[in-house]
Short mmCIF file of N, CA and C in Angstrom, two decimals:
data_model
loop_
_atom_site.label_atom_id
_atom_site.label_comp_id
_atom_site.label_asym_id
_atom_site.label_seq_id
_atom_site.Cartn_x
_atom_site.Cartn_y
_atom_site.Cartn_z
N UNK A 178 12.21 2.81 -14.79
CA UNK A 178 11.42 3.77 -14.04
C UNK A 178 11.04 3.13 -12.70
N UNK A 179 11.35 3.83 -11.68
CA UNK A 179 11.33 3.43 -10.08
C UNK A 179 9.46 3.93 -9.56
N UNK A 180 8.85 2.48 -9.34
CA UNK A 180 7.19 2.86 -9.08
C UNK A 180 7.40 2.64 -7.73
N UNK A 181 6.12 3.76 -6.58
CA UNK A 181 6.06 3.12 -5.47
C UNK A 181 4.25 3.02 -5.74
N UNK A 182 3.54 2.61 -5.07
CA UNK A 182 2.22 2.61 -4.69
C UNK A 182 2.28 3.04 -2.76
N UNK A 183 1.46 4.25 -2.91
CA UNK A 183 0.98 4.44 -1.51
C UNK A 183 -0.55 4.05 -1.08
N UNK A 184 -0.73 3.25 -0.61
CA UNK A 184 -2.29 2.47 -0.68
C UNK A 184 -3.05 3.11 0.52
N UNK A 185 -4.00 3.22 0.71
CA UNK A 185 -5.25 3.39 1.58
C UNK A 185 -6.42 3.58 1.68
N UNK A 186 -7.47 4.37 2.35
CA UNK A 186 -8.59 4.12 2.22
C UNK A 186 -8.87 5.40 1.86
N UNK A 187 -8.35 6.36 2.47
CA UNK A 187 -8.33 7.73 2.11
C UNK A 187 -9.51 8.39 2.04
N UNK A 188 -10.48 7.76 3.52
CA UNK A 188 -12.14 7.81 3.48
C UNK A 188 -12.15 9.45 4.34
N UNK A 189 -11.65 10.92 4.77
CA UNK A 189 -11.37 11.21 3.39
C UNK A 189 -9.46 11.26 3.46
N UNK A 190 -8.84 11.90 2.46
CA UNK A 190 -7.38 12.04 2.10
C UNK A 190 -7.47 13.47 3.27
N UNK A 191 -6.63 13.29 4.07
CA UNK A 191 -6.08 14.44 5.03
C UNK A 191 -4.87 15.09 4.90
N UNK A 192 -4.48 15.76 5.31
CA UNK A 192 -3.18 16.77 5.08
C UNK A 192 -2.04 15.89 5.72
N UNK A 193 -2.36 15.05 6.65
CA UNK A 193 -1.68 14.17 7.14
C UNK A 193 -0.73 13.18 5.69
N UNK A 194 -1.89 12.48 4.79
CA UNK A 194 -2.14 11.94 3.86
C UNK A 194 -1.09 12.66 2.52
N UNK A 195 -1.76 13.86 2.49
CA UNK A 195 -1.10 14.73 1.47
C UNK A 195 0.95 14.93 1.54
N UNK A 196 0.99 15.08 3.12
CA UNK A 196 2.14 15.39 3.39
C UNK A 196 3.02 13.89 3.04
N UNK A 197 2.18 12.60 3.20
CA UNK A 197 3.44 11.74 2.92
C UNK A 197 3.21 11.32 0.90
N UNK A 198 2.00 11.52 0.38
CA UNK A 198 2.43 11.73 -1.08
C UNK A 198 3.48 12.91 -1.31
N UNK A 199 3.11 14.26 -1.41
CA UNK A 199 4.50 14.63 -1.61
C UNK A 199 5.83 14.54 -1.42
N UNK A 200 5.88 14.09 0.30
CA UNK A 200 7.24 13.83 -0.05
C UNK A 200 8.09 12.13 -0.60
N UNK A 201 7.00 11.21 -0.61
CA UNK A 201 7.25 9.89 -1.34
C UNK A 201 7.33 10.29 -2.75
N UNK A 202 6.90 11.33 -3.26
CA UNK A 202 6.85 11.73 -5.04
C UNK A 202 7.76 12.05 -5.09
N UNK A 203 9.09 12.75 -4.55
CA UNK A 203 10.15 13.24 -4.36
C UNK A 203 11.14 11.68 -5.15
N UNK A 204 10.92 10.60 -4.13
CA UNK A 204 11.91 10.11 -4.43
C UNK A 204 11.26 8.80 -5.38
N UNK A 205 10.56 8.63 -6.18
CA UNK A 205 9.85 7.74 -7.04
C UNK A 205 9.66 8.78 -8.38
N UNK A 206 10.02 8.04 -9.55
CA UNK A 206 9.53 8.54 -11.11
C UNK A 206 7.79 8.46 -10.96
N UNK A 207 7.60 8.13 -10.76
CA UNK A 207 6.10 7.42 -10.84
C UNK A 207 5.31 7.08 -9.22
N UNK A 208 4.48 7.85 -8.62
CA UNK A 208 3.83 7.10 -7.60
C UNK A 208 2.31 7.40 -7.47
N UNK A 209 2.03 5.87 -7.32
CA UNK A 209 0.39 5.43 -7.47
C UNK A 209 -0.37 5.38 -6.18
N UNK A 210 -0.81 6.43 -6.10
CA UNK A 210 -1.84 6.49 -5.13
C UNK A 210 -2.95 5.85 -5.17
N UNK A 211 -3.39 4.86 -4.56
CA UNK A 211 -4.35 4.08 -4.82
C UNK A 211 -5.44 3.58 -3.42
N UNK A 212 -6.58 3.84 -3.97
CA UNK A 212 -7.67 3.96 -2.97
C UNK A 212 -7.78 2.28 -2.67
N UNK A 213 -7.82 2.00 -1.93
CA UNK A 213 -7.67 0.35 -1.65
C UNK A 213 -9.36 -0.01 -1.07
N UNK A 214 -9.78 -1.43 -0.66
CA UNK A 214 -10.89 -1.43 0.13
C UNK A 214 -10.71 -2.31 1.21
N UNK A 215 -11.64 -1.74 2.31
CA UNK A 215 -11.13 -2.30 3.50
C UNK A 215 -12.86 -2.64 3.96
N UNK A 216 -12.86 -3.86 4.11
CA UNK A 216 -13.89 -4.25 4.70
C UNK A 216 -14.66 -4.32 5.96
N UNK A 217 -13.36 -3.99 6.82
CA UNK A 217 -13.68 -3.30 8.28
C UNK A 217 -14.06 -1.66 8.53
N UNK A 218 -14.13 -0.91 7.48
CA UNK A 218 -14.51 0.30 7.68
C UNK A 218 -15.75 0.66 6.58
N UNK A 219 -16.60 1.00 7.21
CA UNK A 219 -17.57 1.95 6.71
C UNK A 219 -17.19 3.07 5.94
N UNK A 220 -16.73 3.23 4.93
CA UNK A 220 -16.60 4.26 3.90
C UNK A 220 -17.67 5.85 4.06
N UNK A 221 -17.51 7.03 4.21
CA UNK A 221 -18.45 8.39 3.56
C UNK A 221 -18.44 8.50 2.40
N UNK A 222 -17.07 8.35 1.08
CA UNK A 222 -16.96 8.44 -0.11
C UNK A 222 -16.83 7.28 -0.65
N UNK A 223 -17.30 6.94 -1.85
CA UNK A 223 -17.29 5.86 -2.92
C UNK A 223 -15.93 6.13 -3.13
N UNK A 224 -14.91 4.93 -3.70
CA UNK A 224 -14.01 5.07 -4.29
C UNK A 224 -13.53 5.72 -5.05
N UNK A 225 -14.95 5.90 -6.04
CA UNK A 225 -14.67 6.57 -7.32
C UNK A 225 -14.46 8.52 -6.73
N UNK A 226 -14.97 8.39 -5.47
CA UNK A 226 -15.08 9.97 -5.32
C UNK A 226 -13.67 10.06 -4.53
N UNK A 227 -13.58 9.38 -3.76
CA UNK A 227 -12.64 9.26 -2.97
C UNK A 227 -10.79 9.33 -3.52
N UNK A 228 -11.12 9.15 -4.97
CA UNK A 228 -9.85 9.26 -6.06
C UNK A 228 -10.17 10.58 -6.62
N UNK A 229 -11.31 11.02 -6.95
CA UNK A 229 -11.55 12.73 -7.48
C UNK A 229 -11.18 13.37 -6.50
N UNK A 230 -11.10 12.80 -5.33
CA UNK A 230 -10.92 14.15 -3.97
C UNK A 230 -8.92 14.37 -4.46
N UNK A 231 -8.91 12.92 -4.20
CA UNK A 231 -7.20 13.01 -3.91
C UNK A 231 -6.48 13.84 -4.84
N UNK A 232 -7.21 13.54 -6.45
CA UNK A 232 -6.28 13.99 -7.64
C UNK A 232 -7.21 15.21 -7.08
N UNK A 233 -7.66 16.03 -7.25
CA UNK A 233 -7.67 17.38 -6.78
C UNK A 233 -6.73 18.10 -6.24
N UNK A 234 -6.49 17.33 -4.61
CA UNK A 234 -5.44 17.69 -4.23
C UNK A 234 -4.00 17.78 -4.53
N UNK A 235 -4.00 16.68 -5.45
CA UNK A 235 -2.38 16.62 -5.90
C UNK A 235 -1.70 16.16 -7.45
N UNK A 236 -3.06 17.56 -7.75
CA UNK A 236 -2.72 18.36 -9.34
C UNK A 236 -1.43 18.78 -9.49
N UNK A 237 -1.12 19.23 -8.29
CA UNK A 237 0.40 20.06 -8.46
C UNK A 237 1.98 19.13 -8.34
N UNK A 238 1.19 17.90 -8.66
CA UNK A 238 2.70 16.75 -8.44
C UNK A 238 2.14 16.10 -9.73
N UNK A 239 3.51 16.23 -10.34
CA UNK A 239 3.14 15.51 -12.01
C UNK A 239 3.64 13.93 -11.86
N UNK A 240 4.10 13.62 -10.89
CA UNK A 240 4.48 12.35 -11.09
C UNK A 240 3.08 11.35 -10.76
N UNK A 241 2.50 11.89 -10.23
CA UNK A 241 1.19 11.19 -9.42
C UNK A 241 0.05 10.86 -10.28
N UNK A 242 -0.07 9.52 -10.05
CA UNK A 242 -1.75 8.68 -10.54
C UNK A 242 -2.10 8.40 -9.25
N UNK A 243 -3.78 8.41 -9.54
CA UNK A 243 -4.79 8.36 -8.83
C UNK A 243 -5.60 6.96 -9.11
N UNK A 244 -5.74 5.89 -8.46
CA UNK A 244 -6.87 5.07 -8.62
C UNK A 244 -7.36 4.29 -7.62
N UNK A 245 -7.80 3.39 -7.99
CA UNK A 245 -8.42 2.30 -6.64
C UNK A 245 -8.96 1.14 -7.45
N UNK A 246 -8.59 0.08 -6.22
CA UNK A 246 -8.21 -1.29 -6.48
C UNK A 246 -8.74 -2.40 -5.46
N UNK A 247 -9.67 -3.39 -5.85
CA UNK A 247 -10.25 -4.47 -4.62
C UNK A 247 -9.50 -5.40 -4.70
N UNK A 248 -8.43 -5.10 -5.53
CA UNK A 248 -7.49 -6.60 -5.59
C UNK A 248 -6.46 -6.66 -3.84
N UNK A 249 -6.05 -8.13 -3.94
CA UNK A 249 -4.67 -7.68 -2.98
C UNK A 249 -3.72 -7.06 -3.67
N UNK A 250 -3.25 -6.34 -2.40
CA UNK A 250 -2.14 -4.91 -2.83
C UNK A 250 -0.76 -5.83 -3.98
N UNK A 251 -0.63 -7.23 -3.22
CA UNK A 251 0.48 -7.54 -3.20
C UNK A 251 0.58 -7.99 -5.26
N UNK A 252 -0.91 -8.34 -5.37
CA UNK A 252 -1.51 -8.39 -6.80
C UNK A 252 -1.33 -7.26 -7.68
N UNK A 253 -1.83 -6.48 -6.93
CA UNK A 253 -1.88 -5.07 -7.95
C UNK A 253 -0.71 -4.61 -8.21
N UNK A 254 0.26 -4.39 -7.19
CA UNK A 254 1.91 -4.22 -7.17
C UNK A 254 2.07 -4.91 -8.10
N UNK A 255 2.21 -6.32 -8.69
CA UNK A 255 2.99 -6.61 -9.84
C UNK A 255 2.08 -6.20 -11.05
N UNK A 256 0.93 -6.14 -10.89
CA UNK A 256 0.33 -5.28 -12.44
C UNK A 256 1.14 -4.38 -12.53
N UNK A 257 1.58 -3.42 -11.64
CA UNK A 257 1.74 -2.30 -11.93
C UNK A 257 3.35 -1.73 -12.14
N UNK A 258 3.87 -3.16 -12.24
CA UNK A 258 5.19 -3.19 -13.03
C UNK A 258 6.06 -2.53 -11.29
N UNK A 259 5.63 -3.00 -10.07
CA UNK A 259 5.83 -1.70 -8.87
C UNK A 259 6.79 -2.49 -8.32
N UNK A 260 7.71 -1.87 -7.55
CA UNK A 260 8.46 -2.85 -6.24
C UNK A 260 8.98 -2.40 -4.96
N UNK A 261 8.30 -1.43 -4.58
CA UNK A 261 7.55 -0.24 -3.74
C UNK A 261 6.10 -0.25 -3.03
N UNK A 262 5.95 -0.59 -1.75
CA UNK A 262 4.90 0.68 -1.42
C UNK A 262 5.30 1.30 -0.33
N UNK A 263 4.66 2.42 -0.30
CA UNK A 263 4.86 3.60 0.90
C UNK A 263 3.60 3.53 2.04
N UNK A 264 4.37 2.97 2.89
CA UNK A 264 3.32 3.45 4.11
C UNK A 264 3.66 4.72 5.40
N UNK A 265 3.02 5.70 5.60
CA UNK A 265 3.20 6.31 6.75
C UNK A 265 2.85 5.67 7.94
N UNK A 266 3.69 6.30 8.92
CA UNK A 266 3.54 5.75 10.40
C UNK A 266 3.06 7.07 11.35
N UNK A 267 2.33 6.97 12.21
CA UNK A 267 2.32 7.88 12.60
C UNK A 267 2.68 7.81 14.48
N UNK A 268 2.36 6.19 14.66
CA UNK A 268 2.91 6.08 15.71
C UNK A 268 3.50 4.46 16.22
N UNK A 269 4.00 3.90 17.27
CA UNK A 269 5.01 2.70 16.93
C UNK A 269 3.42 1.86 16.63
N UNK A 270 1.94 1.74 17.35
CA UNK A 270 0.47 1.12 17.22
C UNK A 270 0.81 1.20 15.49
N UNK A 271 1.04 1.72 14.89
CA UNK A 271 0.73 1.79 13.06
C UNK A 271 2.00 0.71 13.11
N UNK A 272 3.20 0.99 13.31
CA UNK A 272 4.12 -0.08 13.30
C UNK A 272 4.08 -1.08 13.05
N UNK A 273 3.82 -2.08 14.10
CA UNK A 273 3.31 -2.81 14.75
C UNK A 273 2.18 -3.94 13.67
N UNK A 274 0.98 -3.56 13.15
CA UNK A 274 0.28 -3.66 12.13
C UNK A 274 1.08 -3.56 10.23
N UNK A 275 1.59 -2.37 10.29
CA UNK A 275 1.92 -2.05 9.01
C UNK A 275 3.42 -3.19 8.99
N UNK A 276 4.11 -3.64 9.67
CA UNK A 276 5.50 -4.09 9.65
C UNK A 276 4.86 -5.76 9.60
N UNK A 277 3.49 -6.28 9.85
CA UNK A 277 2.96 -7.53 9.61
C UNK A 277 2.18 -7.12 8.29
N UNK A 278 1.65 -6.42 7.49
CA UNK A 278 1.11 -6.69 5.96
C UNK A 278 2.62 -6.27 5.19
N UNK A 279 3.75 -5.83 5.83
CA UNK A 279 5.13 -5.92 4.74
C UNK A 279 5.47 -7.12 4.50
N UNK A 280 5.38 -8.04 5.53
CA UNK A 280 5.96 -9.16 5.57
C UNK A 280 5.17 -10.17 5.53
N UNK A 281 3.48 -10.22 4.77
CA UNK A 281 2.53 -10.95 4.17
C UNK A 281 2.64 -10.12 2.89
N UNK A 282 2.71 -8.97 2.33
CA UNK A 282 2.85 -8.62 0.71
C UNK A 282 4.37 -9.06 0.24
N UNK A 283 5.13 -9.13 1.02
CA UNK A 283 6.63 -9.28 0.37
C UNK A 283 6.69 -10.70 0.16
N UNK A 284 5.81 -11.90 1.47
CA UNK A 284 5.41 -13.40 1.06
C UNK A 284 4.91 -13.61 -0.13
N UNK A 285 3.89 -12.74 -0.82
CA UNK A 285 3.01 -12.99 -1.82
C UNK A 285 3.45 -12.62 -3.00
N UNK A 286 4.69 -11.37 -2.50
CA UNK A 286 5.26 -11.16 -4.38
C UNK A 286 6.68 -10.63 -3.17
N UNK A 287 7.41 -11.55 -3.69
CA UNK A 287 9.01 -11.37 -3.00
C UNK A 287 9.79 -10.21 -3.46
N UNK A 288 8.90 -9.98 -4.85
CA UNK A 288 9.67 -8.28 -5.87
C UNK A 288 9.47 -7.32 -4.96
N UNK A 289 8.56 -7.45 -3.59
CA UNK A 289 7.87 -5.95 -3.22
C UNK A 289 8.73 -5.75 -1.85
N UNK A 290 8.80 -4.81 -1.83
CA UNK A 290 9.68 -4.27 -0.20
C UNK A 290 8.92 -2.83 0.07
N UNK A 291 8.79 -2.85 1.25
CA UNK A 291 7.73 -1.81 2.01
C UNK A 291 8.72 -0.56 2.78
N UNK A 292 8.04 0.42 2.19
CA UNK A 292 9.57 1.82 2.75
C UNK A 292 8.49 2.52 3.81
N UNK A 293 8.86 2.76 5.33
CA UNK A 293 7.86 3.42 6.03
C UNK A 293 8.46 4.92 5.97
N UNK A 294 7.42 5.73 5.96
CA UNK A 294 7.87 7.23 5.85
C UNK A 294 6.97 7.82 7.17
N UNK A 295 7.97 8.37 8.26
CA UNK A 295 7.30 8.64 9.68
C UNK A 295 6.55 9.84 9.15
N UNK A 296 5.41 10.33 9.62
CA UNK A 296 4.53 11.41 9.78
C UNK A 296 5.75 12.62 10.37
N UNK A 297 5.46 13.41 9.92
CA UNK A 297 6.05 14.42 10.78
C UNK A 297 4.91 14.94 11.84
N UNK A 298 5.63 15.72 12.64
CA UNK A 298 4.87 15.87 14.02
C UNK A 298 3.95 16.73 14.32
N UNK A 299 3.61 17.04 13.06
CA UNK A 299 2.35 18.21 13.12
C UNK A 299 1.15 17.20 12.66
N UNK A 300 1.12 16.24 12.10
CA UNK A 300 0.20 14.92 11.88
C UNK A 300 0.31 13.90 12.22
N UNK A 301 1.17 13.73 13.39
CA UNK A 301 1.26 12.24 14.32
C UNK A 301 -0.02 11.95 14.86
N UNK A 302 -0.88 12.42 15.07
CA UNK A 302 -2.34 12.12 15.55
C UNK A 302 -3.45 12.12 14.68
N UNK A 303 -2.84 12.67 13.62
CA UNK A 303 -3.93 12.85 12.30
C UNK A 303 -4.53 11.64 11.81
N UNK A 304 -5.56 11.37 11.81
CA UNK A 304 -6.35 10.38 11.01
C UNK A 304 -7.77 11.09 10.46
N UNK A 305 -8.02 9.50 9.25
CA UNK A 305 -9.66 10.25 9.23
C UNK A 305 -10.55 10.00 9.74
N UNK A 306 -10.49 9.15 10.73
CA UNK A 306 -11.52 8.62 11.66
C UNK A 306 -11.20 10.14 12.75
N UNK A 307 -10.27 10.69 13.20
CA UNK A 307 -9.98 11.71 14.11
C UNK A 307 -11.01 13.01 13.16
N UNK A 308 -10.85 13.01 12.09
CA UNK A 308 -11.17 14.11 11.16
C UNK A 308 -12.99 14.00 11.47
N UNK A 309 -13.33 12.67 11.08
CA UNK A 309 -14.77 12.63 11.21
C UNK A 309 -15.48 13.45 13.01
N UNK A 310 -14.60 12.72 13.39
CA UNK A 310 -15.26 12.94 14.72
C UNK A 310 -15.18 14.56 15.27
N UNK A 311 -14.10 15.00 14.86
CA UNK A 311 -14.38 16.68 15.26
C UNK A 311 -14.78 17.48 14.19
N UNK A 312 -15.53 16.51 13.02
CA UNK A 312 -16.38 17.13 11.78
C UNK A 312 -17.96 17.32 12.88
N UNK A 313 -18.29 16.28 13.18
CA UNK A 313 -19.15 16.44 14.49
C UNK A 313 -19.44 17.46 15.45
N UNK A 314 -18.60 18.20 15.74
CA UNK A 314 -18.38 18.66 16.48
C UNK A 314 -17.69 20.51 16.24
N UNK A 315 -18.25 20.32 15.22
CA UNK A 315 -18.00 21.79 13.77
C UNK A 315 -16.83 22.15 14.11
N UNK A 316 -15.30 21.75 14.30
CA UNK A 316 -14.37 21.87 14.38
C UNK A 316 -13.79 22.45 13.06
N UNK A 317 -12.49 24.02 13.27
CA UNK A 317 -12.30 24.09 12.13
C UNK A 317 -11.69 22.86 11.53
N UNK A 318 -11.71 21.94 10.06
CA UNK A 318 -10.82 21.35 9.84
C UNK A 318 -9.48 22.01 8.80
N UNK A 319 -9.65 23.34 8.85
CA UNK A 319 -8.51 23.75 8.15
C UNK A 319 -7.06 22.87 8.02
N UNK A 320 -6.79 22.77 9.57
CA UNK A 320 -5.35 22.52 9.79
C UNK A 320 -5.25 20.89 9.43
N UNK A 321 -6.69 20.31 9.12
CA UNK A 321 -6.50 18.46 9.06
C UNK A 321 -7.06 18.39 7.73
N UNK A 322 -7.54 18.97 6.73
CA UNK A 322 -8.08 18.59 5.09
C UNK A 322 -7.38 19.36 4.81
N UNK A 323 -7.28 19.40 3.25
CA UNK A 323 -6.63 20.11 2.39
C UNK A 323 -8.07 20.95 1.74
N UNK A 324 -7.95 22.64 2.11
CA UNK A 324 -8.63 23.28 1.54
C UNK A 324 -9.54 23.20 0.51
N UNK A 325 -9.33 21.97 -0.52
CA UNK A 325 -10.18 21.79 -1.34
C UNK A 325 -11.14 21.06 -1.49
N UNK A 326 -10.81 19.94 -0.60
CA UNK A 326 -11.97 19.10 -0.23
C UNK A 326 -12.98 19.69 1.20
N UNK A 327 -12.33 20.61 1.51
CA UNK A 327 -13.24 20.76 2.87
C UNK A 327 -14.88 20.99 2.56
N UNK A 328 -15.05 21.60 1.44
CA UNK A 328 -17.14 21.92 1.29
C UNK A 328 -17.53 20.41 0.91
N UNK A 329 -16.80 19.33 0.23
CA UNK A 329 -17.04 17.85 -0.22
C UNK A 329 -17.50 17.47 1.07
N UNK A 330 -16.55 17.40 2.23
CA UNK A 330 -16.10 16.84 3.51
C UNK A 330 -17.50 17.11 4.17
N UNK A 331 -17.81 18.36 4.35
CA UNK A 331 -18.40 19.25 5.18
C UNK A 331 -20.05 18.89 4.76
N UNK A 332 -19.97 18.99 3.38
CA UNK A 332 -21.29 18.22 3.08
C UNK A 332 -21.64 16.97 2.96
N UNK A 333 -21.16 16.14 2.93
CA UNK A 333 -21.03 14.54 3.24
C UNK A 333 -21.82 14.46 4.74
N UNK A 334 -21.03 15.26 5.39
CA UNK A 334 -20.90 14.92 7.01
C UNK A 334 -22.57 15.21 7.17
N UNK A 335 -22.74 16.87 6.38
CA UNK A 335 -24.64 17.00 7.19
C UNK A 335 -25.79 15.92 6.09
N UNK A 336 -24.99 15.15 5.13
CA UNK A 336 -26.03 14.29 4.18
C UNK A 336 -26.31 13.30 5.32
N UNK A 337 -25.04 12.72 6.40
CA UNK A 337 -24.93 11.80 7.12
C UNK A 337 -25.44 11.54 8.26
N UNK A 338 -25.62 12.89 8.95
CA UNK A 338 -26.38 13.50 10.30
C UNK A 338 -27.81 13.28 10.00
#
């Protein structure tokens, strides 16, 4: 069975987000979405919520687990029997960064090789730091969350204000 892990912070999971799980589920038996932690960012959701948001969203893909992990990635990849992860790019700046932790996780477990999957061009600018800031600014976020998290999103934002 072919595992990938798609890792991030997913502070929150955007449509951006959504669009490269589905189509990475396409070509993996098994792919682990996994909420990672990043110590340079200030989190809105706990992990633990931050994995209820995602599996919400992507009830409708049976291949997909949901979790989160403080280990290094490159650690958790061999728990997880993996030799895969998926990162999106959204522009050559993600590159650049993401093409230096392939080649520090592939140092740390030589089993792992890193597949980049480009954003398509309706979410080349999409982030959730972009999401927060025109949450600010009562922007619809229709076209940047996935419909189901948007009242989660939306109320987070005025607990935060």
């Amino acid at each position: 069975m072919k595992t990938a892990i798609y890792p991030g912070s997913f502070d929150p999971v955007t449509n951006g987000h959504l669009n490269i799980i589905e189509r990475a589920a396409k070509n993996f038996d098994r792919l682990i979405v996994c909420v990672m932690f990043n110590v340079e960012k200030k989190p809105m959701f706990t992990p633990e919520e931050r994995v209820e948001l995602i599996r919400r969203v992507t009830g409708h893909i049976p291949n997909i687990e949901v979790c989160c992990s403080d280990q290094l990635l490159a650690d958790f990849a061999r728990e997880q029997g993996c030799s895969v992860i998926v990162k999106g790019l959204r522009a050559v700046s993600d590159f650049e960064r993401e093409f230096q932790m392939a080649l520090i996780n592939h140092k740390l477990n030589p089993g792992l090789d890193t597949m980049f999957l480009t954003a398509e061009h309706q979410f080349m600018y999409l982030s959730s730091s972009a999401v927060k800031e025109m949450a600010r600014y009562h922007v619809d976020l229709r076209d940047f969350l996935p419909a189901e998290i948007i009242p989660d999103f939306t109320a987070r934002m005025a607990e935060l204000n």
